[in-house]
Coordinates of C-alpha atoms and ligand atoms in Angstrom, one line a residue:
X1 CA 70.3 93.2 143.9
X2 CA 70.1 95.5 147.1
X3 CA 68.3 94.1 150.1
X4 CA 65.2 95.2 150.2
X5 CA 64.7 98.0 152.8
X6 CA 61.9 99.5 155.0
X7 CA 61.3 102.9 155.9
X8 CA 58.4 105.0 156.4
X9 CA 57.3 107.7 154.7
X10 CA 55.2 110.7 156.0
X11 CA 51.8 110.6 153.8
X12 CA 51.4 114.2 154.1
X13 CA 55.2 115.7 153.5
X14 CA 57.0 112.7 152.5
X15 CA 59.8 113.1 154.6
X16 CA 60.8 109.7 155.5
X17 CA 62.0 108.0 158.4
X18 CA 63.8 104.8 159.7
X19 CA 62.2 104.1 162.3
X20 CA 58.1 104.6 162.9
X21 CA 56.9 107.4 165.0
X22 CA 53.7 108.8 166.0
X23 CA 54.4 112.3 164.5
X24 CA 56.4 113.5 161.6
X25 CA 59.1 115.9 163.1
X26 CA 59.3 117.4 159.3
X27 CA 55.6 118.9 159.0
X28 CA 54.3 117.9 162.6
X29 CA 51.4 116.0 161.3
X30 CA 50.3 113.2 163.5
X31 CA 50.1 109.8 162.4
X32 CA 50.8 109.9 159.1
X33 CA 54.1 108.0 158.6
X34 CA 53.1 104.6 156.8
X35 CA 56.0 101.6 155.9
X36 CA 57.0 101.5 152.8
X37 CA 59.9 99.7 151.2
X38 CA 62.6 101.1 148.4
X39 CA 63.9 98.0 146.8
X40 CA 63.3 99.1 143.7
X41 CA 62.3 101.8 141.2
X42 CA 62.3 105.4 141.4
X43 CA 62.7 107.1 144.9
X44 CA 65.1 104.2 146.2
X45 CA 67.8 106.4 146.8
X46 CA 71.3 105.6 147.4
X47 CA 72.6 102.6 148.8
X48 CA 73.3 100.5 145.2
X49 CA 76.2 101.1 144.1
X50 CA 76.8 103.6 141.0
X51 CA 77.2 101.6 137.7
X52 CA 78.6 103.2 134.6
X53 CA 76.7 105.7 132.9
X54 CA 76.2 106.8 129.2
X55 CA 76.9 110.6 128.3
X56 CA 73.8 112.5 127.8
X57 CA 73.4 114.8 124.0
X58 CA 74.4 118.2 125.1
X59 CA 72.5 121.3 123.2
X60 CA 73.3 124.9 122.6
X61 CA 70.5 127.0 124.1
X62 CA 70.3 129.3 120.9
X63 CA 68.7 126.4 118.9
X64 CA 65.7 126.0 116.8
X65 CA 62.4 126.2 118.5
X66 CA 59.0 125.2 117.4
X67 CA 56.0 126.3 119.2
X68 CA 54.4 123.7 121.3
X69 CA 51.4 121.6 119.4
X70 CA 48.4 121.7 121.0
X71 CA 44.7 119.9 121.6
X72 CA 42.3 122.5 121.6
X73 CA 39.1 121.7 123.0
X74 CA 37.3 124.8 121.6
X75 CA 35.8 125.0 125.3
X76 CA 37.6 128.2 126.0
X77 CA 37.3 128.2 129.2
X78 CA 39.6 125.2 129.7
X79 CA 41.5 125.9 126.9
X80 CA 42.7 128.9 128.5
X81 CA 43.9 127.4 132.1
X82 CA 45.5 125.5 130.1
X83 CA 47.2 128.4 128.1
X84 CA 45.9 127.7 125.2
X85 CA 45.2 123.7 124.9
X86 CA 46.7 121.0 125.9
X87 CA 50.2 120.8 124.8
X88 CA 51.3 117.2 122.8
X89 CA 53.6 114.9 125.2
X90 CA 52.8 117.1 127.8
X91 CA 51.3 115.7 131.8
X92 CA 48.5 117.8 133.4
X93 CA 47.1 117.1 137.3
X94 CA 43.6 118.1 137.8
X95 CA 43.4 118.6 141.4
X96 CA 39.9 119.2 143.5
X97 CA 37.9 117.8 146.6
X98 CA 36.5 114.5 146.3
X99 CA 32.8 115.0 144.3
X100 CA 33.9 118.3 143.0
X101 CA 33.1 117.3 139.5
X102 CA 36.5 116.3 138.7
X103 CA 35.1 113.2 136.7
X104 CA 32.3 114.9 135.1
X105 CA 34.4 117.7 133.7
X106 CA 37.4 115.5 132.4
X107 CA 34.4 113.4 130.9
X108 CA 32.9 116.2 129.3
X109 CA 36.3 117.1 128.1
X110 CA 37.1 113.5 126.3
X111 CA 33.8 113.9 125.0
X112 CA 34.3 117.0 123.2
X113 CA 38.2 116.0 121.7
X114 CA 36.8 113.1 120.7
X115 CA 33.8 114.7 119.0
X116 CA 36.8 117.3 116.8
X117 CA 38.8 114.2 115.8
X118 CA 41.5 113.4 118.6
X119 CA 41.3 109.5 119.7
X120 CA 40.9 109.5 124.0
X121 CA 41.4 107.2 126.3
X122 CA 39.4 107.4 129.9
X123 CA 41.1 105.1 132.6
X124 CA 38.9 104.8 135.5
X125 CA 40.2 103.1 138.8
X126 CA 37.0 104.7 140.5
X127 CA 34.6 103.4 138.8
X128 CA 33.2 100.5 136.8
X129 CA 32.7 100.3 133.4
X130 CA 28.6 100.9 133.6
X131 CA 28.7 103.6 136.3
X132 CA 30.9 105.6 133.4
X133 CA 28.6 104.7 130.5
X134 CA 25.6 106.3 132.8
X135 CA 27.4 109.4 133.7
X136 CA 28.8 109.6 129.9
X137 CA 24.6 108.9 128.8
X138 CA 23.9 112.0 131.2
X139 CA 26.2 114.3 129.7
X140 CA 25.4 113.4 126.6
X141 CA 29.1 111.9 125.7
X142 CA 28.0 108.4 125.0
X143 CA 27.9 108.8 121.2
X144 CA 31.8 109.7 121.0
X145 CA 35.1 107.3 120.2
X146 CA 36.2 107.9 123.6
X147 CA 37.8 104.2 124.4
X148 CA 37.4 103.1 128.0
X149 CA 39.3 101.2 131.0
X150 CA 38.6 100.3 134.2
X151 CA 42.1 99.5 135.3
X152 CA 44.6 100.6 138.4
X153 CA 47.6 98.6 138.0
X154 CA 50.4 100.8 135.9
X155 CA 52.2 98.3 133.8
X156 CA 48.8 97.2 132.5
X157 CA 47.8 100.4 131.5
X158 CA 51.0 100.8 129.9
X159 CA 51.0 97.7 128.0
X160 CA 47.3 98.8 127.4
X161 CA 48.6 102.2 125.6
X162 CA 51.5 100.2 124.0
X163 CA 49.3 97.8 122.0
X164 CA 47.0 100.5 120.9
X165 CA 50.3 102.5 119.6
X166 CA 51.1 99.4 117.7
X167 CA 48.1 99.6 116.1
X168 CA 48.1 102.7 114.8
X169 CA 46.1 103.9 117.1
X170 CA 48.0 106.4 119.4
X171 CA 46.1 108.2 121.4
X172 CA 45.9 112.1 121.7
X173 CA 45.0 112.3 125.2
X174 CA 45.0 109.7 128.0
X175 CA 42.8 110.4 131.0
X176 CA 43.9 108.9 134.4
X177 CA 40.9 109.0 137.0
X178 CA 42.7 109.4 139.4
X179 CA 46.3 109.5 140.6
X180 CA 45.5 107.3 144.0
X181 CA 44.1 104.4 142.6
X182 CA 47.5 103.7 140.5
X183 CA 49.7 101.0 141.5
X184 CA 52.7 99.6 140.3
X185 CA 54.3 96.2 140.5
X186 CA 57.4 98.1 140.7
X187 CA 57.0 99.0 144.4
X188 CA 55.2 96.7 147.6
X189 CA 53.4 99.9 149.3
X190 CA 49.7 100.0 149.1
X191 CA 48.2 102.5 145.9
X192 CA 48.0 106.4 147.1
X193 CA 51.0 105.8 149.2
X194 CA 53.5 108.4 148.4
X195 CA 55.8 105.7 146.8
X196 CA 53.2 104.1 144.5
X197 CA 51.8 108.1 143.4
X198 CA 55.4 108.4 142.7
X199 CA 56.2 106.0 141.1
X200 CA 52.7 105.6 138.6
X201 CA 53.5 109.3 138.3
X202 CA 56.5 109.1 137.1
X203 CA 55.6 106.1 134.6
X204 CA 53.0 107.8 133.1
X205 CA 55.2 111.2 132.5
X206 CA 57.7 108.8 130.9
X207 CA 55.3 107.1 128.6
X208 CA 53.9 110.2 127.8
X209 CA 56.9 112.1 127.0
X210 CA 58.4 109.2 124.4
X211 CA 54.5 108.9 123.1
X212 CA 54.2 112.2 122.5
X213 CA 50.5 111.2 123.8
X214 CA 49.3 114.1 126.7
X215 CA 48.2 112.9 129.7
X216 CA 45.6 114.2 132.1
X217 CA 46.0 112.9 135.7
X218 CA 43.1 113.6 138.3
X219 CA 44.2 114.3 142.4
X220 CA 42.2 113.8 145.4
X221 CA 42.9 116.9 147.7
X222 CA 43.3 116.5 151.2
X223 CA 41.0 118.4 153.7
X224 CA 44.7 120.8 154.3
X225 CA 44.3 121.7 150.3
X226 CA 47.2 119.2 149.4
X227 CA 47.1 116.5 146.1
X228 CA 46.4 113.8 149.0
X229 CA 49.9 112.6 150.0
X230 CA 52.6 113.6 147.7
X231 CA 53.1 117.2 146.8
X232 CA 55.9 115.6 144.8
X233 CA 53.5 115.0 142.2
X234 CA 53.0 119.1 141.6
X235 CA 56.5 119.4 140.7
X236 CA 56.8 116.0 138.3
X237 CA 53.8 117.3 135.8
X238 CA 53.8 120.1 134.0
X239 CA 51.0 121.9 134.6
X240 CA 48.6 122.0 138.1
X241 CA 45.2 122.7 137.6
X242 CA 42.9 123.2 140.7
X243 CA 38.8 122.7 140.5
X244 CA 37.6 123.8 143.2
X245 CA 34.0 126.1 144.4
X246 CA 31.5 125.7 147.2
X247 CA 29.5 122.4 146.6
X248 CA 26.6 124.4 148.2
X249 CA 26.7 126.7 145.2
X250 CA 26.4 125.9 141.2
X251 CA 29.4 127.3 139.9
X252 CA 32.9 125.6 139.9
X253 CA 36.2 127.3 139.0
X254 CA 39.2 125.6 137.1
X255 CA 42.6 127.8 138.7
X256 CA 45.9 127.1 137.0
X257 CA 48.4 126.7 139.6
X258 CA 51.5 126.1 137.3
X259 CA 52.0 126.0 133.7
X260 CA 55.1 125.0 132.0
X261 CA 53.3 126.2 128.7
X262 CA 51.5 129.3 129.9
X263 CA 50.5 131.6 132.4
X264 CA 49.4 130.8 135.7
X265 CA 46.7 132.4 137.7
X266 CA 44.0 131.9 134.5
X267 CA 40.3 131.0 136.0
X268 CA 37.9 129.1 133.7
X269 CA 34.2 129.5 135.5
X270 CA 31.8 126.1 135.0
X271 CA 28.5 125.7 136.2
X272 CA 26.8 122.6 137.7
X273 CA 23.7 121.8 136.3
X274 CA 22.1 118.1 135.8
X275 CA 23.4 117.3 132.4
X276 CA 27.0 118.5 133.7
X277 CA 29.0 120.9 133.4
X278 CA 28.5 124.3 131.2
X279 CA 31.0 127.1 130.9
X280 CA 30.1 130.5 131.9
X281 CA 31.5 133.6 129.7
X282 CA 30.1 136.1 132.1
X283 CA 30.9 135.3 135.4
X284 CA 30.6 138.6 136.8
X285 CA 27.2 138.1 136.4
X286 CA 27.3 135.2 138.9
X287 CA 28.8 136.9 141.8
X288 CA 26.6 140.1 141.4
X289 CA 23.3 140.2 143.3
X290 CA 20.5 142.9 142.5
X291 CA 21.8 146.3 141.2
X292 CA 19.2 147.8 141.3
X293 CA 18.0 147.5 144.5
X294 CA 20.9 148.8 146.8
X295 CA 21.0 148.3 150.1
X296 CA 23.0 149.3 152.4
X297 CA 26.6 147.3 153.0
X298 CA 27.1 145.8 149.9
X299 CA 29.7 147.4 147.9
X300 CA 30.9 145.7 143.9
X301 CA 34.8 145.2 143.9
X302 CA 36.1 144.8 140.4
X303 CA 38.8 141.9 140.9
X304 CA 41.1 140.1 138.2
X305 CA 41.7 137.0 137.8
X306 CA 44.8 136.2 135.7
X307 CA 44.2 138.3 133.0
X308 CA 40.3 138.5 133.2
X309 CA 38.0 140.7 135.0
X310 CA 35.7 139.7 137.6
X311 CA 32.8 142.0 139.7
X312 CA 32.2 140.5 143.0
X313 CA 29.7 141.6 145.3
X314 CA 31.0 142.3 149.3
X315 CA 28.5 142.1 151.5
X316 CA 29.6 143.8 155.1
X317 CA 27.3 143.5 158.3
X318 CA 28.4 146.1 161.3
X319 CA 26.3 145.8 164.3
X320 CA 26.6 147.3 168.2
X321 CA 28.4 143.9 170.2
X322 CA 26.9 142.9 173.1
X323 CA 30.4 141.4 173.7
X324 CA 33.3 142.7 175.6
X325 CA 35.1 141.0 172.3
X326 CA 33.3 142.1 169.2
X327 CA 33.1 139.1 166.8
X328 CA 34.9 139.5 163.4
X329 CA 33.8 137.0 161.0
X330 CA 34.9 136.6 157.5
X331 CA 33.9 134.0 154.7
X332 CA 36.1 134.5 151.1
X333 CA 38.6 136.9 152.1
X334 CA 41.6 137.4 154.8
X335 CA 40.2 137.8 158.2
X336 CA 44.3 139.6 158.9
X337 CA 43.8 141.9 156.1
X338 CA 40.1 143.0 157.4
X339 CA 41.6 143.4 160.9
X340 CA 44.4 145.6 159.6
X341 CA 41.5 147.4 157.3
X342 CA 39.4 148.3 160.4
X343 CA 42.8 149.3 162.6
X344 CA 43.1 152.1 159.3
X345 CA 39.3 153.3 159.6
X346 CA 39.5 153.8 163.0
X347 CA 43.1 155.5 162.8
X348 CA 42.7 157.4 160.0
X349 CA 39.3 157.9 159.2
X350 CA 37.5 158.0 162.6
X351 CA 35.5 155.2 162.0
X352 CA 34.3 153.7 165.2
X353 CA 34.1 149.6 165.5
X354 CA 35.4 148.9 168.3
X355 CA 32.6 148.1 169.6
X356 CA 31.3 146.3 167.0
X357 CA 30.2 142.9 165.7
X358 CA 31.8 143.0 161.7
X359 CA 30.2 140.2 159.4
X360 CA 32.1 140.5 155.7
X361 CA 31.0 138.1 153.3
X362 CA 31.7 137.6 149.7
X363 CA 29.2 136.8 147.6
X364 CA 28.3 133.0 145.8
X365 CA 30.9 131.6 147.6
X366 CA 33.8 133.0 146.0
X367 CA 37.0 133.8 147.9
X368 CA 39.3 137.2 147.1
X369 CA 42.5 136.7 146.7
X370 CA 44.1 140.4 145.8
X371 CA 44.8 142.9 148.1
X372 CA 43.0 145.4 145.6
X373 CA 39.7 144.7 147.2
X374 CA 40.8 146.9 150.7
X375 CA 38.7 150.0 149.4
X376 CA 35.4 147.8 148.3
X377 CA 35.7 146.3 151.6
X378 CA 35.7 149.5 153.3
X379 CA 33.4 151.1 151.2
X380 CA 30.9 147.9 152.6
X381 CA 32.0 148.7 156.1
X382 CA 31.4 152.5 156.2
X383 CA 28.3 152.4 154.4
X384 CA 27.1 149.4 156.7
X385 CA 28.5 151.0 159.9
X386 CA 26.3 155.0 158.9
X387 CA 23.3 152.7 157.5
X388 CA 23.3 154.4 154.1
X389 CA 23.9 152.4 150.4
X390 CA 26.3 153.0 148.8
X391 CA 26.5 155.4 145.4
X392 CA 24.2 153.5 143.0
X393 CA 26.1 151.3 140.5
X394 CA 29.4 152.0 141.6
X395 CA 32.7 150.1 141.7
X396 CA 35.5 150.2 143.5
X397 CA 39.2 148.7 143.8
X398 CA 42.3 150.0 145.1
X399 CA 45.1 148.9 147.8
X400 CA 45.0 150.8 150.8
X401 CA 48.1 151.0 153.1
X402 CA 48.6 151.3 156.8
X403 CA 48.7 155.2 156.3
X404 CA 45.9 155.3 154.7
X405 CA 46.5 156.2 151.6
X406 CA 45.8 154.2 148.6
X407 CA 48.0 152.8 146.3
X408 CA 47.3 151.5 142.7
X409 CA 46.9 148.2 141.3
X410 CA 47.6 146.4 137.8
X411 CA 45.0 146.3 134.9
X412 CA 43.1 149.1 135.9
X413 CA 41.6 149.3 132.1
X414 CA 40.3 145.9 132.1
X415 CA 38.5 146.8 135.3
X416 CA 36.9 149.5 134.6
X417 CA 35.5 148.4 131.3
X418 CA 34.1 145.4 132.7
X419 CA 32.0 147.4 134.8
X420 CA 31.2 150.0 132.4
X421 CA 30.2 146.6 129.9
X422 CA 27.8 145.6 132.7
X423 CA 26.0 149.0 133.0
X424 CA 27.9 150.6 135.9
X425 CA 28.2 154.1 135.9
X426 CA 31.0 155.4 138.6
X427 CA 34.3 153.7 139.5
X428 CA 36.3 154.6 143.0
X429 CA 39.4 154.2 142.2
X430 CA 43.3 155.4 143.9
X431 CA 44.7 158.4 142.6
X432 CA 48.2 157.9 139.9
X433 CA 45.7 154.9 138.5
X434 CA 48.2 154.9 135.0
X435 CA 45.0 154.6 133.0
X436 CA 43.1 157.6 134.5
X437 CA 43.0 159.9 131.8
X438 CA 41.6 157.1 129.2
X439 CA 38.3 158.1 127.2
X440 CA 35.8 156.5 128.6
X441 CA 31.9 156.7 129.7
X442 CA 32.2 155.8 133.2
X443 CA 32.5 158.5 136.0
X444 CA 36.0 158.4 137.2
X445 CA 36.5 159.4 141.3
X446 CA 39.8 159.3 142.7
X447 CA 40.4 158.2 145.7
X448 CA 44.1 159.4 147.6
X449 CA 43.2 159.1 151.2
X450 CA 40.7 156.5 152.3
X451 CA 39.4 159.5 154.6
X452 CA 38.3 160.5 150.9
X453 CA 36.3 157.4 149.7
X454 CA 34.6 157.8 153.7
X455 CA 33.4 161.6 152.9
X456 CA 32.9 160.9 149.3
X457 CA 30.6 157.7 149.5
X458 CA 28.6 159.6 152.3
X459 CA 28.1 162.7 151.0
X460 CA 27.8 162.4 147.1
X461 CA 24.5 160.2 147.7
X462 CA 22.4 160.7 144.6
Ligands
TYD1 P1 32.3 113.9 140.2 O1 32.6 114.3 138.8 O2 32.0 112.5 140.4 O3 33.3 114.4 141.2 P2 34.8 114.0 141.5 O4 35.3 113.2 140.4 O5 35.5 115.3 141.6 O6 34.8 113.3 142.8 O7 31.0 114.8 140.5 C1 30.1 114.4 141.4 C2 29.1 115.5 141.7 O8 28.6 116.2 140.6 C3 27.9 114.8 142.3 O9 27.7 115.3 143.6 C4 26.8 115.1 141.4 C5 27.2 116.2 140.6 N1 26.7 116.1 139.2 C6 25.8 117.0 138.7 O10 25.3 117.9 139.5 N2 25.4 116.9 137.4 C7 25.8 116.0 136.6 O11 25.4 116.0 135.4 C8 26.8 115.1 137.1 C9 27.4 114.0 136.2 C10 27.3 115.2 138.4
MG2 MG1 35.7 111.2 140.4

């Protein structure tokens, strides 16, 4: 057998090293390399010598193909992160900030296979067995067949699974709570090492891949937004699912960040109560203040989210700066994207901030990822900066370029009919939208210059 060998490994890249140093030359972090040793297992790299291999079964790609068999929860907002259930033999991460609601959603989850017929088993490494029957009592998921562990150490899990296969009792789903706690005998480095993650990561994708048993693996995140340590683990499972949402607010959002099986970019929306988590069909209803009372620099953008439409309210603030600097301050959007949106309205629109304080805020907490919410954002600003609200129950989306002119963005239709569902009336919109000339009730005003949207939002005040 090879010597054993140390190294260190950097806990936030996991770049590795021969020698310690105080910072990791790969990502620059400080003080993250730890030692970790590669005698054994996966990850110990070269150094033993090649033995002789057996030839691999080689396949034509025009086979036969069978449609991936899924667990469907019936929750449909988790069932559609997760393209459509969770797929047999397949390995998910559930990744989120520590007291998210990580447990209490994957607990509701076990709850609710279990209560359809599919036999789950819940390994915690977090907690102990009667902190999990409280929190199970709370939900109300006590009365289900979900079996339970309280156990961290990866070849006693396995065994664990092993004997209840040999029973007959294969389990459809196996929950691992969480990722950091595993450790395997396999490797000497302490558990949530990059190594051990590895490593327990890669045991559980194996076993669930010759089980045919799916498994569900929760991630710590690290204040930079990374699974803590190893980003490795993204790219061993097949499907990354982030829950993330402002712990200051109620509602919690479930963002598919790859999917083997499905599309990415799909959003389920939770809320937080006291008995758990409940799934919200409406969410546009969440991000939306008062309608009817509009005042002025608040403007609704009609986002997307994968494939589903979502009204956000923007909330802008422009005030004379006492400062030779006028402050920009942005919470749930780009701050880079506002500067460059306020270099256009100046430029192109003669819309003086220069010297002034801009506040932009996005309602509930939620953060806006697509550029298609430029012309909400500047509808907030202009109708902030002249002091007038905006045209009652109105929308807007749209791109808006460094000339000026606005460009048009995808699913258009879905957009607009969400608003019109929730009783809007008018939707600002670029010109050459594809889906312009569609019947529908809702007042359509094209927008082709964002000097346009300035005069029109001004002057067409009803
Ligand atoms: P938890 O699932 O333990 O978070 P994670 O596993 O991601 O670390 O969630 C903990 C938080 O959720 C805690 O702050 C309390 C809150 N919570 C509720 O508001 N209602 C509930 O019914 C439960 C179980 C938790
Ligand atoms: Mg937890």
């Amino acid at each position: 057998m090879a010597k054993a060998k140390q190294h260190y490994t950097c806990q936030n890249c996991s770049a590795t090293y021969t020698q310690w140093a105080g910072k990791c030359d790969a990502c620059g972090e400080w003080n993250t390399l730890t030692e970790e040793s590669v005698n054994s297992g996966i990850g110990s790299g070269p150094g033993k010598k090649l033995g002789k291999g057996r030839p691999a079964k080689l396949f034509e790609l025009s086979g036969e193909t069978i449609e991936a068999p899924r667990i469907i929860s019936k929750i449909s907002e988790f069932d559609r992160v997760c393209g459509g259930g969770v797929v047999n033999g397949s390995a998910l991460l559930v990744g989120g900030d520590p007291g998210i609601g990580k447990s209490t959603l994957l607990m509701q989850m076990a709850a609710q296979f279990s209560r359809l017929g599919h036999s789950i088993v819940y390994i915690s490494g977090e907690e102990s067995v009667g902190q999990i029957r409280m929190r199970a009592q709370r939900l109300e998921a006590d009365q289900t067949d979900v079996l339970l562990a309280t156990e961290t150490n990866v070849e006693n899990i396995l065994a664990t699974l092993d004997e209840l296969n040999s029973k007959d009792k294969k389990p459809a789903l196996v929950i691992i709570d969480s990722i950091q706690t595993l450790w395997s005998d396999r490797v000497d480095s302490a558990p949530g090492t990059v190594t051990q993650v590895r490593t327990a990561t890669q045991a559980m994708i194996q076993y669930s891949k010759n089980s045919g048993t799916a498994v569900i693996l929760v991630g710590h995140v690290t204040k930079e937004g990374q699974i803590a340590g190893p980003r490795v683990v993204e790219h061993m499972v097949d499907g990354v699912l982030y829950f993330e949402g402002d712990r200051n607010h109620q509602y919690r959002i479930l963002r598919t960040v790859k999917n083997r099986f499905g599309a990415t970019d799909e959003i389920g929306v939770f809320e937080m109560s006291h008995s758990g988590l409940r799934q919200v069909h409406n969410p546009s209803a969440l991000f939306l203040g008062n309608q009817d009372q509009q005042s002025p620099g608040t403007a609704v953008f009609a986002g997307i989210e994968g494939t589903r439409p979502l009204l956000v309210e923007i909330q802008a603030l422009v005030a004379p700066s006492p400062l030779g600097t006028p402050r920009r301050a942005v919470i749930g959007w780009d701050s880079q994207r506002l500067s460059m949106l306020l270099a256009v309205l100046e430029a192109h629109c003669g819309v003086q901030l220069g010297k002034h304080d801009v506040y932009l805020n996005i309602a509930g907490g939620y953060r806006i990822q697509e550029p298609a919410a430029d012309m909400a954002v500047a509808a907030a600003l202009i109708s902030s900066l002249s002091g007038k609200p905006l045209p009652a129950q109105s929308i807007f989306f749209g791109e808006v370029g460094l000339s000026g002119a606005t460009r048009p963005v995808n699913h258009p239709l879905s957009r607009i009919k969400e608003a019109e569902k929730l009783g809007f009336k008018r939707a600002f919109f670029p010109k050459n939208t594809k889906e312009q000339n569609l019947k529908l009730d809702i007042e359509k005003i094209e927008i082709e210059e964002l000097s346009d949207l300035a005069g029109k939002i001004l002057v067409d005040q009803k």
